[in-house]
């Protein structure tokens, strides 16, 4: 006889959770690609590695790893101050433009 309570939630293995998250992200990427291609345009996936640790102005990687609760990015090299997420978004755009060879005239 089981000693489980009727409405008790089941614990899920951390590897199962990670696998589900990765599958969900993959599905989102596939769906986004499909929808963009429907419009006749194309999509570029950029590796987000170090985008929140790199200055979007001088492109130098921060010497000190910033924590998630640090919401403002301050560059030690050029003193650029920017919201961490905005800084990362600029870096992702820069990476995509670099990959495609379509860098804008300095305006991001």
PDB file of N, CA and C in Angstrom:
ATOM      1  N   UNK A   1       0.842  -1.180   0.000  1.00  0.00           N
ATOM      2  CA  UNK A   1       0.000   0.000   0.000  1.00  0.00           C
ATOM      3  C   UNK A   1       0.891   1.248   0.000  1.00  0.00           C
ATOM      4  N   UNK A   2       0.563   2.204  -0.800  1.00  0.00           N
ATOM      5  CA  UNK A   2       1.336   3.433  -0.916  1.00  0.00           C
ATOM      6  C   UNK A   2       1.016   4.391   0.221  1.00  0.00           C
ATOM      7  N   UNK A   3       2.042   5.065   0.686  1.00  0.00           N
ATOM      8  CA  UNK A   3       1.853   6.045   1.756  1.00  0.00           C
ATOM      9  C   UNK A   3       1.761   7.461   1.197  1.00  0.00           C
ATOM     10  N   UNK A   4       1.595   7.565  -0.087  1.00  0.00           N
ATOM     11  CA  UNK A   4       1.521   8.867  -0.738  1.00  0.00           C
ATOM     12  C   UNK A   4       0.179   9.534  -0.467  1.00  0.00           C
ATOM     13  N   UNK A   5       0.198  10.803  -0.210  1.00  0.00           N
ATOM     14  CA  UNK A   5      -1.047  11.556  -0.040  1.00  0.00           C
ATOM     15  C   UNK A   5      -1.670  11.774  -1.416  1.00  0.00           C
ATOM     16  N   UNK A   6      -2.987  11.836  -1.483  1.00  0.00           N
ATOM     17  CA  UNK A   6      -3.659  11.921  -2.791  1.00  0.00           C
ATOM     18  C   UNK A   6      -3.237  13.103  -3.662  1.00  0.00           C
ATOM     19  N   UNK A   7      -3.121  14.297  -3.128  1.00  0.00           N
ATOM     20  CA  UNK A   7      -2.813  15.480  -3.939  1.00  0.00           C
ATOM     21  C   UNK A   7      -1.375  15.953  -3.771  1.00  0.00           C
ATOM     22  N   UNK A   8      -0.492  15.063  -3.382  1.00  0.00           N
ATOM     23  CA  UNK A   8       0.906  15.425  -3.165  1.00  0.00           C
ATOM     24  C   UNK A   8       1.605  15.617  -4.518  1.00  0.00           C
ATOM     25  N   UNK A   9       2.347  16.710  -4.640  1.00  0.00           N
ATOM     26  CA  UNK A   9       3.063  16.987  -5.883  1.00  0.00           C
ATOM     27  C   UNK A   9       4.290  16.086  -5.977  1.00  0.00           C
ATOM     28  N   UNK A  10       4.583  15.658  -7.195  1.00  0.00           N
ATOM     29  CA  UNK A  10       5.750  14.824  -7.442  1.00  0.00           C
ATOM     30  C   UNK A  10       6.973  15.694  -7.667  1.00  0.00           C
ATOM     31  N   UNK A  11       8.085  15.300  -7.101  1.00  0.00           N
ATOM     32  CA  UNK A  11       9.329  16.024  -7.361  1.00  0.00           C
ATOM     33  C   UNK A  11       9.890  15.549  -8.693  1.00  0.00           C
ATOM     34  N   UNK A  12      10.422  16.499  -9.440  1.00  0.00           N
ATOM     35  CA  UNK A  12      10.989  16.170 -10.743  1.00  0.00           C
ATOM     36  C   UNK A  12      12.503  16.290 -10.655  1.00  0.00           C
ATOM     37  N   UNK A  13      13.174  15.335 -11.205  1.00  0.00           N
ATOM     38  CA  UNK A  13      14.626  15.294 -11.260  1.00  0.00           C
ATOM     39  C   UNK A  13      15.151  16.561 -11.954  1.00  0.00           C
ATOM     40  N   UNK A  14      16.245  17.148 -11.437  1.00  0.00           N
ATOM     41  CA  UNK A  14      16.764  18.407 -12.000  1.00  0.00           C
ATOM     42  C   UNK A  14      17.207  18.246 -13.459  1.00  0.00           C
ATOM     43  N   UNK A  15      17.638  17.048 -13.829  1.00  0.00           N
ATOM     44  CA  UNK A  15      18.053  16.814 -15.212  1.00  0.00           C
ATOM     45  C   UNK A  15      16.839  16.780 -16.147  1.00  0.00           C
ATOM     46  N   UNK A  16      15.722  16.277 -15.626  1.00  0.00           N
ATOM     47  CA  UNK A  16      14.484  16.269 -16.397  1.00  0.00           C
ATOM     48  C   UNK A  16      14.003  17.697 -16.624  1.00  0.00           C
ATOM     49  N   UNK A  17      14.093  18.517 -15.579  1.00  0.00           N
ATOM     50  CA  UNK A  17      13.682  19.919 -15.682  1.00  0.00           C
ATOM     51  C   UNK A  17      14.535  20.634 -16.727  1.00  0.00           C
ATOM     52  N   UNK A  18      15.849  20.432 -16.669  1.00  0.00           N
ATOM     53  CA  UNK A  18      16.755  21.078 -17.626  1.00  0.00           C
ATOM     54  C   UNK A  18      16.442  20.628 -19.056  1.00  0.00           C
ATOM     55  N   UNK A  19      16.166  19.345 -19.212  1.00  0.00           N
ATOM     56  CA  UNK A  19      15.836  18.804 -20.523  1.00  0.00           C
ATOM     57  C   UNK A  19      14.547  19.426 -21.068  1.00  0.00           C
ATOM     58  N   UNK A  20      13.551  19.585 -20.203  1.00  0.00           N
ATOM     59  CA  UNK A  20      12.288  20.210 -20.609  1.00  0.00           C
ATOM     60  C   UNK A  20      12.493  21.668 -21.000  1.00  0.00           C
ATOM     61  N   UNK A  21      13.337  22.373 -20.245  1.00  0.00           N
ATOM     62  CA  UNK A  21      13.608  23.776 -20.561  1.00  0.00           C
ATOM     63  C   UNK A  21      14.294  23.896 -21.914  1.00  0.00           C
ATOM     64  N   UNK A  22      15.274  23.026 -22.157  1.00  0.00           N
ATOM     65  CA  UNK A  22      15.987  23.074 -23.432  1.00  0.00           C
ATOM     66  C   UNK A  22      15.059  22.739 -24.594  1.00  0.00           C
ATOM     67  N   UNK A  23      14.175  21.769 -24.383  1.00  0.00           N
ATOM     68  CA  UNK A  23      13.217  21.403 -25.429  1.00  0.00           C
ATOM     69  C   UNK A  23      12.273  22.567 -25.707  1.00  0.00           C
ATOM     70  N   UNK A  24      11.849  23.255 -24.647  1.00  0.00           N
ATOM     71  CA  UNK A  24      10.955  24.402 -24.813  1.00  0.00           C
ATOM     72  C   UNK A  24      11.642  25.522 -25.583  1.00  0.00           C
ATOM     73  N   UNK A  25      12.909  25.788 -25.253  1.00  0.00           N
ATOM     74  CA  UNK A  25      13.651  26.828 -25.969  1.00  0.00           C
ATOM     75  C   UNK A  25      13.836  26.448 -27.434  1.00  0.00           C
ATOM     76  N   UNK A  26      14.098  25.180 -27.677  1.00  0.00           N
ATOM     77  CA  UNK A  26      14.269  24.707 -29.052  1.00  0.00           C
ATOM     78  C   UNK A  26      12.967  24.893 -29.838  1.00  0.00           C
ATOM     79  N   UNK A  27      11.842  24.543 -29.200  1.00  0.00           N
ATOM     80  CA  UNK A  27      10.543  24.712 -29.856  1.00  0.00           C
ATOM     81  C   UNK A  27      10.270  26.183 -30.146  1.00  0.00           C
ATOM     82  N   UNK A  28      10.619  27.061 -29.202  1.00  0.00           N
ATOM     83  CA  UNK A  28      10.436  28.496 -29.407  1.00  0.00           C
ATOM     84  C   UNK A  28      11.282  28.975 -30.584  1.00  0.00           C
ATOM     85  N   UNK A  29      12.536  28.517 -30.638  1.00  0.00           N
ATOM     86  CA  UNK A  29      13.417  28.885 -31.746  1.00  0.00           C
ATOM     87  C   UNK A  29      12.891  28.401 -33.086  1.00  0.00           C
ATOM     88  N   UNK A  30      12.416  27.157 -33.116  1.00  0.00           N
ATOM     89  CA  UNK A  30      11.864  26.597 -34.354  1.00  0.00           C
ATOM     90  C   UNK A  30      10.619  27.358 -34.801  1.00  0.00           C
ATOM     91  N   UNK A  31       9.739  27.663 -33.844  1.00  0.00           N
ATOM     92  CA  UNK A  31       8.501  28.375 -34.168  1.00  0.00           C
ATOM     93  C   UNK A  31       8.809  29.789 -34.666  1.00  0.00           C
ATOM     94  N   UNK A  32       9.754  30.460 -33.988  1.00  0.00           N
ATOM     95  CA  UNK A  32      10.139  31.811 -34.398  1.00  0.00           C
ATOM     96  C   UNK A  32      10.717  31.792 -35.810  1.00  0.00           C
ATOM     97  N   UNK A  33      11.592  30.832 -36.073  1.00  0.00           N
ATOM     98  CA  UNK A  33      12.185  30.702 -37.406  1.00  0.00           C
ATOM     99  C   UNK A  33      11.103  30.487 -38.456  1.00  0.00           C
ATOM    100  N   UNK A  34      10.177  29.607 -38.170  1.00  0.00           N
ATOM    101  CA  UNK A  34       9.071  29.312 -39.089  1.00  0.00           C
ATOM    102  C   UNK A  34       8.261  30.570 -39.392  1.00  0.00           C
ATOM    103  N   UNK A  35       7.910  31.323 -38.347  1.00  0.00           N
ATOM    104  CA  UNK A  35       7.084  32.519 -38.524  1.00  0.00           C
ATOM    105  C   UNK A  35       7.832  33.613 -39.291  1.00  0.00           C
ATOM    106  N   UNK A  36       9.120  33.762 -39.018  1.00  0.00           N
ATOM    107  CA  UNK A  36       9.916  34.771 -39.722  1.00  0.00           C
ATOM    108  C   UNK A  36      10.055  34.389 -41.195  1.00  0.00           C
ATOM    109  N   UNK A  37      10.303  33.111 -41.465  1.00  0.00           N
ATOM    110  CA  UNK A  37      10.447  32.659 -42.854  1.00  0.00           C
ATOM    111  C   UNK A  37       9.149  32.808 -43.635  1.00  0.00           C
ATOM    112  N   UNK A  38       8.027  32.713 -42.939  1.00  0.00           N
ATOM    113  CA  UNK A  38       6.722  32.928 -43.582  1.00  0.00           C
ATOM    114  C   UNK A  38       6.618  34.332 -44.177  1.00  0.00           C
ATOM    115  N   UNK A  39       7.303  35.288 -43.551  1.00  0.00           N
ATOM    116  CA  UNK A  39       7.249  36.674 -44.017  1.00  0.00           C
ATOM    117  C   UNK A  39       8.283  36.958 -45.102  1.00  0.00           C
ATOM    118  N   UNK A  40       9.104  35.948 -45.433  1.00  0.00           N
ATOM    119  CA  UNK A  40      10.115  36.131 -46.463  1.00  0.00           C
ATOM    120  C   UNK A  40      11.411  36.729 -45.937  1.00  0.00           C
ATOM    121  N   UNK A  41      11.528  36.853 -44.641  1.00  0.00           N
ATOM    122  CA  UNK A  41      12.752  37.402 -44.038  1.00  0.00           C
ATOM    123  C   UNK A  41      13.586  36.257 -43.485  1.00  0.00           C
ATOM    124  N   UNK A  42      14.682  36.563 -42.835  1.00  0.00           N
ATOM    125  CA  UNK A  42      15.518  35.535 -42.241  1.00  0.00           C
ATOM    126  C   UNK A  42      15.879  35.914 -40.825  1.00  0.00           C
ATOM    127  N   UNK A  43      16.376  34.947 -40.092  1.00  0.00           N
ATOM    128  CA  UNK A  43      16.654  35.128 -38.670  1.00  0.00           C
ATOM    129  C   UNK A  43      18.079  34.662 -38.385  1.00  0.00           C
ATOM    130  N   UNK A  44      18.742  35.345 -37.460  1.00  0.00           N
ATOM    131  CA  UNK A  44      20.102  34.984 -37.065  1.00  0.00           C
ATOM    132  C   UNK A  44      20.096  34.708 -35.573  1.00  0.00           C
ATOM    133  N   UNK A  45      20.557  33.529 -35.185  1.00  0.00           N
ATOM    134  CA  UNK A  45      20.688  33.210 -33.770  1.00  0.00           C
ATOM    135  C   UNK A  45      22.104  33.546 -33.338  1.00  0.00           C
ATOM    136  N   UNK A  46      22.211  34.276 -32.240  1.00  0.00           N
ATOM    137  CA  UNK A  46      23.503  34.739 -31.736  1.00  0.00           C
ATOM    138  C   UNK A  46      23.761  34.110 -30.375  1.00  0.00           C
ATOM    139  N   UNK A  47      24.983  33.646 -30.169  1.00  0.00           N
ATOM    140  CA  UNK A  47      25.365  33.102 -28.865  1.00  0.00           C
ATOM    141  C   UNK A  47      25.411  34.254 -27.861  1.00  0.00           C
ATOM    142  N   UNK A  48      24.591  34.210 -26.808  1.00  0.00           N
ATOM    143  CA  UNK A  48      24.538  35.321 -25.853  1.00  0.00           C
ATOM    144  C   UNK A  48      25.681  35.323 -24.840  1.00  0.00           C
ATOM    145  N   UNK A  49      26.662  34.434 -25.016  1.00  0.00           N
ATOM    146  CA  UNK A  49      27.761  34.322 -24.055  1.00  0.00           C
ATOM    147  C   UNK A  49      28.479  35.662 -23.884  1.00  0.00           C
ATOM    148  N   UNK A  50      28.624  36.068 -22.640  1.00  0.00           N
ATOM    149  CA  UNK A  50      29.358  37.279 -22.232  1.00  0.00           C
ATOM    150  C   UNK A  50      28.722  38.592 -22.695  1.00  0.00           C
ATOM    151  N   UNK A  51      27.514  38.585 -23.203  1.00  0.00           N
ATOM    152  CA  UNK A  51      26.920  39.832 -23.685  1.00  0.00           C
ATOM    153  C   UNK A  51      26.592  40.797 -22.557  1.00  0.00           C
ATOM    154  N   UNK A  52      26.340  40.280 -21.360  1.00  0.00           N
ATOM    155  CA  UNK A  52      26.060  41.186 -20.238  1.00  0.00           C
ATOM    156  C   UNK A  52      27.337  41.537 -19.481  1.00  0.00           C
ATOM    157  N   UNK A  53      28.458  40.927 -19.859  1.00  0.00           N
ATOM    158  CA  UNK A  53      29.738  41.199 -19.208  1.00  0.00           C
ATOM    159  C   UNK A  53      30.665  42.047 -20.081  1.00  0.00           C
ATOM    160  N   UNK A  54      30.205  42.394 -21.275  1.00  0.00           N
ATOM    161  CA  UNK A  54      31.009  43.147 -22.236  1.00  0.00           C
ATOM    162  C   UNK A  54      30.384  44.515 -22.461  1.00  0.00           C
ATOM    163  N   UNK A  55      31.223  45.541 -22.542  1.00  0.00           N
ATOM    164  CA  UNK A  55      30.732  46.902 -22.763  1.00  0.00           C
ATOM    165  C   UNK A  55      30.280  47.051 -24.216  1.00  0.00           C
ATOM    166  N   UNK A  56      29.090  47.596 -24.407  1.00  0.00           N
ATOM    167  CA  UNK A  56      28.566  47.771 -25.763  1.00  0.00           C
ATOM    168  C   UNK A  56      29.183  48.977 -26.467  1.00  0.00           C
ATOM    169  N   UNK A  57      29.914  49.803 -25.729  1.00  0.00           N
ATOM    170  CA  UNK A  57      30.540  50.988 -26.320  1.00  0.00           C
ATOM    171  C   UNK A  57      31.969  50.688 -26.779  1.00  0.00           C
ATOM    172  N   UNK A  58      32.806  50.140 -25.876  1.00  0.00           N
ATOM    173  CA  UNK A  58      34.214  49.889 -26.228  1.00  0.00           C
ATOM    174  C   UNK A  58      34.501  48.402 -26.498  1.00  0.00           C
ATOM    175  N   UNK A  59      33.523  47.530 -26.259  1.00  0.00           N
ATOM    176  CA  UNK A  59      33.596  46.088 -26.514  1.00  0.00           C
ATOM    177  C   UNK A  59      34.674  45.374 -25.702  1.00  0.00           C
ATOM    178  N   UNK A  60      35.012  45.940 -24.543  1.00  0.00           N
ATOM    179  CA  UNK A  60      35.953  45.293 -23.625  1.00  0.00           C
ATOM    180  C   UNK A  60      35.161  44.453 -22.626  1.00  0.00           C
ATOM    181  N   UNK A  61      35.662  43.245 -22.349  1.00  0.00           N
ATOM    182  CA  UNK A  61      34.999  42.385 -21.367  1.00  0.00           C
ATOM    183  C   UNK A  61      35.379  42.851 -19.968  1.00  0.00           C
ATOM    184  N   UNK A  62      34.382  42.898 -19.101  1.00  0.00           N
ATOM    185  CA  UNK A  62      34.583  43.346 -17.726  1.00  0.00           C
ATOM    186  C   UNK A  62      35.568  42.430 -17.008  1.00  0.00           C
ATOM    187  N   UNK A  63      36.449  43.025 -16.225  1.00  0.00           N
ATOM    188  CA  UNK A  63      37.422  42.248 -15.460  1.00  0.00           C
ATOM    189  C   UNK A  63      36.770  41.569 -14.260  1.00  0.00           C
ATOM    190  N   UNK A  64      35.721  42.183 -13.744  1.00  0.00           N
ATOM    191  CA  UNK A  64      35.013  41.668 -12.577  1.00  0.00           C
ATOM    192  C   UNK A  64      33.662  41.139 -13.033  1.00  0.00           C
ATOM    193  N   UNK A  65      33.389  39.876 -12.708  1.00  0.00           N
ATOM    194  CA  UNK A  65      32.099  39.285 -13.091  1.00  0.00           C
ATOM    195  C   UNK A  65      30.983  39.958 -12.313  1.00  0.00           C
ATOM    196  N   UNK A  66      30.022  40.494 -13.037  1.00  0.00           N
ATOM    197  CA  UNK A  66      28.891  41.150 -12.393  1.00  0.00           C
ATOM    198  C   UNK A  66      27.840  40.114 -12.036  1.00  0.00           C
ATOM    199  N   UNK A  67      27.218  40.308 -10.897  1.00  0.00           N
ATOM    200  CA  UNK A  67      26.182  39.397 -10.426  1.00  0.00           C
ATOM    201  C   UNK A  67      24.843  39.771 -11.051  1.00  0.00           C
ATOM    202  N   UNK A  68      23.886  38.862 -10.972  1.00  0.00           N
ATOM    203  CA  UNK A  68      22.563  39.110 -11.550  1.00  0.00           C
ATOM    204  C   UNK A  68      21.837  40.271 -10.887  1.00  0.00           C
ATOM    205  N   UNK A  69      22.120  40.519  -9.618  1.00  0.00           N
ATOM    206  CA  UNK A  69      21.428  41.624  -8.937  1.00  0.00           C
ATOM    207  C   UNK A  69      22.058  42.985  -9.246  1.00  0.00           C
ATOM    208  N   UNK A  70      23.186  43.015  -9.959  1.00  0.00           N
ATOM    209  CA  UNK A  70      23.776  44.275 -10.431  1.00  0.00           C
ATOM    210  C   UNK A  70      23.021  44.683 -11.695  1.00  0.00           C
ATOM    211  N   UNK A  71      22.113  45.632 -11.583  1.00  0.00           N
ATOM    212  CA  UNK A  71      21.247  45.983 -12.705  1.00  0.00           C
ATOM    213  C   UNK A  71      21.874  47.014 -13.643  1.00  0.00           C
ATOM    214  N   UNK A  72      22.883  47.727 -13.177  1.00  0.00           N
ATOM    215  CA  UNK A  72      23.552  48.729 -14.013  1.00  0.00           C
ATOM    216  C   UNK A  72      24.937  48.204 -14.382  1.00  0.00           C
ATOM    217  N   UNK A  73      25.245  48.227 -15.677  1.00  0.00           N
ATOM    218  CA  UNK A  73      26.569  47.837 -16.140  1.00  0.00           C
ATOM    219  C   UNK A  73      27.434  49.087 -16.171  1.00  0.00           C
ATOM    220  N   UNK A  74      28.584  49.038 -15.507  1.00  0.00           N
ATOM    221  CA  UNK A  74      29.537  50.152 -15.522  1.00  0.00           C
ATOM    222  C   UNK A  74      30.859  49.609 -16.050  1.00  0.00           C
ATOM    223  N   UNK A  75      31.298  50.151 -17.167  1.00  0.00           N
ATOM    224  CA  UNK A  75      32.540  49.692 -17.793  1.00  0.00           C
ATOM    225  C   UNK A  75      33.743  50.267 -17.048  1.00  0.00           C
ATOM    226  N   UNK A  76      34.682  49.414 -16.712  1.00  0.00           N
ATOM    227  CA  UNK A  76      35.896  49.845 -16.027  1.00  0.00           C
ATOM    228  C   UNK A  76      36.853  50.554 -16.986  1.00  0.00           C
ATOM    229  N   UNK A  77      36.667  50.368 -18.284  1.00  0.00           N
ATOM    230  CA  UNK A  77      37.577  50.940 -19.270  1.00  0.00           C
ATOM    231  C   UNK A  77      37.126  52.318 -19.763  1.00  0.00           C
ATOM    232  N   UNK A  78      35.861  52.417 -20.194  1.00  0.00           N
ATOM    233  CA  UNK A  78      35.398  53.690 -20.762  1.00  0.00           C
ATOM    234  C   UNK A  78      34.357  54.393 -19.890  1.00  0.00           C
ATOM    235  N   UNK A  79      34.043  53.805 -18.745  1.00  0.00           N
ATOM    236  CA  UNK A  79      33.092  54.382 -17.763  1.00  0.00           C
ATOM    237  C   UNK A  79      31.664  54.479 -18.305  1.00  0.00           C
ATOM    238  N   UNK A  80      31.359  53.725 -19.343  1.00  0.00           N
ATOM    239  CA  UNK A  80      30.002  53.679 -19.884  1.00  0.00           C
ATOM    240  C   UNK A  80      29.059  53.087 -18.829  1.00  0.00           C
ATOM    241  N   UNK A  81      27.924  53.740 -18.596  1.00  0.00           N
ATOM    242  CA  UNK A  81      26.913  53.251 -17.653  1.00  0.00           C
ATOM    243  C   UNK A  81      25.630  53.000 -18.417  1.00  0.00           C
ATOM    244  N   UNK A  82      25.097  51.789 -18.256  1.00  0.00           N
ATOM    245  CA  UNK A  82      23.912  51.407 -19.002  1.00  0.00           C
ATOM    246  C   UNK A  82      23.195  50.299 -18.256  1.00  0.00           C
ATOM    247  N   UNK A  83      21.878  50.239 -18.400  1.00  0.00           N
ATOM    248  CA  UNK A  83      21.133  49.122 -17.827  1.00  0.00           C
ATOM    249  C   UNK A  83      21.725  47.826 -18.380  1.00  0.00           C
ATOM    250  N   UNK A  84      21.883  46.858 -17.522  1.00  0.00           N
ATOM    251  CA  UNK A  84      22.538  45.598 -17.876  1.00  0.00           C
ATOM    252  C   UNK A  84      21.864  44.915 -19.077  1.00  0.00           C
ATOM    253  N   UNK A  85      20.537  44.895 -19.102  1.00  0.00           N
ATOM    254  CA  UNK A  85      19.810  44.229 -20.185  1.00  0.00           C
ATOM    255  C   UNK A  85      19.922  44.994 -21.504  1.00  0.00           C
ATOM    256  N   UNK A  86      19.912  46.321 -21.423  1.00  0.00           N
ATOM    257  CA  UNK A  86      20.077  47.151 -22.628  1.00  0.00           C
ATOM    258  C   UNK A  86      21.478  46.941 -23.192  1.00  0.00           C
ATOM    259  N   UNK A  87      22.474  46.919 -22.318  1.00  0.00           N
ATOM    260  CA  UNK A  87      23.851  46.674 -22.730  1.00  0.00           C
ATOM    261  C   UNK A  87      23.964  45.324 -23.448  1.00  0.00           C
ATOM    262  N   UNK A  88      23.359  44.285 -22.868  1.00  0.00           N
ATOM    263  CA  UNK A  88      23.401  42.948 -23.475  1.00  0.00           C
ATOM    264  C   UNK A  88      22.694  42.943 -24.830  1.00  0.00           C
ATOM    265  N   UNK A  89      21.560  43.639 -24.924  1.00  0.00           N
ATOM    266  CA  UNK A  89      20.819  43.712 -26.191  1.00  0.00           C
ATOM    267  C   UNK A  89      21.662  44.386 -27.273  1.00  0.00           C
ATOM    268  N   UNK A  90      22.364  45.451 -26.918  1.00  0.00           N
ATOM    269  CA  UNK A  90      23.251  46.130 -27.879  1.00  0.00           C
ATOM    270  C   UNK A  90      24.350  45.179 -28.344  1.00  0.00           C
ATOM    271  N   UNK A  91      24.898  44.403 -27.403  1.00  0.00           N
ATOM    272  CA  UNK A  91      25.963  43.462 -27.756  1.00  0.00           C
ATOM    273  C   UNK A  91      25.460  42.341 -28.661  1.00  0.00           C
ATOM    274  N   UNK A  92      24.245  41.874 -28.423  1.00  0.00           N
ATOM    275  CA  UNK A  92      23.660  40.833 -29.276  1.00  0.00           C
ATOM    276  C   UNK A  92      23.442  41.380 -30.688  1.00  0.00           C
ATOM    277  N   UNK A  93      22.939  42.609 -30.782  1.00  0.00           N
ATOM    278  CA  UNK A  93      22.769  43.249 -32.090  1.00  0.00           C
ATOM    279  C   UNK A  93      24.120  43.392 -32.793  1.00  0.00           C
ATOM    280  N   UNK A  94      25.133  43.825 -32.052  1.00  0.00           N
ATOM    281  CA  UNK A  94      26.479  43.992 -32.613  1.00  0.00           C
ATOM    282  C   UNK A  94      27.018  42.656 -33.135  1.00  0.00           C
ATOM    283  N   UNK A  95      26.826  41.580 -32.347  1.00  0.00           N
ATOM    284  CA  UNK A  95      27.293  40.258 -32.774  1.00  0.00           C
ATOM    285  C   UNK A  95      26.588  39.818 -34.055  1.00  0.00           C
ATOM    286  N   UNK A  96      25.284  40.039 -34.122  1.00  0.00           N
ATOM    287  CA  UNK A  96      24.518  39.654 -35.316  1.00  0.00           C
ATOM    288  C   UNK A  96      24.992  40.445 -36.529  1.00  0.00           C
ATOM    289  N   UNK A  97      25.184  41.749 -36.353  1.00  0.00           N
ATOM    290  CA  UNK A  97      25.630  42.587 -37.468  1.00  0.00           C
ATOM    291  C   UNK A  97      27.045  42.217 -37.903  1.00  0.00           C
ATOM    292  N   UNK A  98      27.892  41.851 -36.950  1.00  0.00           N
ATOM    293  CA  UNK A  98      29.251  41.436 -37.278  1.00  0.00           C
ATOM    294  C   UNK A  98      29.224  40.137 -38.080  1.00  0.00           C
ATOM    295  N   UNK A  99      28.383  39.192 -37.643  1.00  0.00           N
ATOM    296  CA  UNK A  99      28.249  37.920 -38.357  1.00  0.00           C
ATOM    297  C   UNK A  99      27.769  38.128 -39.783  1.00  0.00           C
ATOM    298  N   UNK A 100      26.839  39.049 -39.950  1.00  0.00           N
ATOM    299  CA  UNK A 100      26.247  39.287 -41.265  1.00  0.00           C
ATOM    300  C   UNK A 100      27.047  40.268 -42.110  1.00  0.00           C
ATOM    301  N   UNK A 101      27.974  40.978 -41.476  1.00  0.00           N
ATOM    302  CA  UNK A 101      28.735  41.990 -42.202  1.00  0.00           C
ATOM    303  C   UNK A 101      27.916  43.220 -42.514  1.00  0.00           C
ATOM    304  N   UNK A 102      26.958  43.532 -41.649  1.00  0.00           N
ATOM    305  CA  UNK A 102      26.081  44.685 -41.885  1.00  0.00           C
ATOM    306  C   UNK A 102      26.136  45.663 -40.727  1.00  0.00           C
ATOM    307  N   UNK A 103      27.324  45.994 -40.276  1.00  0.00           N
ATOM    308  CA  UNK A 103      27.447  46.933 -39.161  1.00  0.00           C
ATOM    309  C   UNK A 103      26.897  48.292 -39.551  1.00  0.00           C
ATOM    310  N   UNK A 104      26.137  48.864 -38.638  1.00  0.00           N
ATOM    311  CA  UNK A 104      25.579  50.193 -38.888  1.00  0.00           C
ATOM    312  C   UNK A 104      26.675  51.238 -38.706  1.00  0.00           C
ATOM    313  N   UNK A 105      26.355  52.470 -38.927  1.00  0.00           N
ATOM    314  CA  UNK A 105      27.340  53.551 -38.844  1.00  0.00           C
ATOM    315  C   UNK A 105      27.569  53.998 -37.399  1.00  0.00           C
ATOM    316  N   UNK A 106      27.714  53.037 -36.478  1.00  0.00           N
ATOM    317  CA  UNK A 106      27.986  53.397 -35.088  1.00  0.00           C
ATOM    318  C   UNK A 106      26.743  53.603 -34.255  1.00  0.00           C
ATOM    319  N   UNK A 107      25.599  53.646 -34.903  1.00  0.00           N
ATOM    320  CA  UNK A 107      24.336  53.840 -34.186  1.00  0.00           C
ATOM    321  C   UNK A 107      23.755  52.493 -33.809  1.00  0.00           C
ATOM    322  N   UNK A 108      23.490  52.328 -32.526  1.00  0.00           N
ATOM    323  CA  UNK A 108      22.829  51.088 -32.086  1.00  0.00           C
ATOM    324  C   UNK A 108      21.594  51.478 -31.326  1.00  0.00           C
TER     325      UNK A 108
END
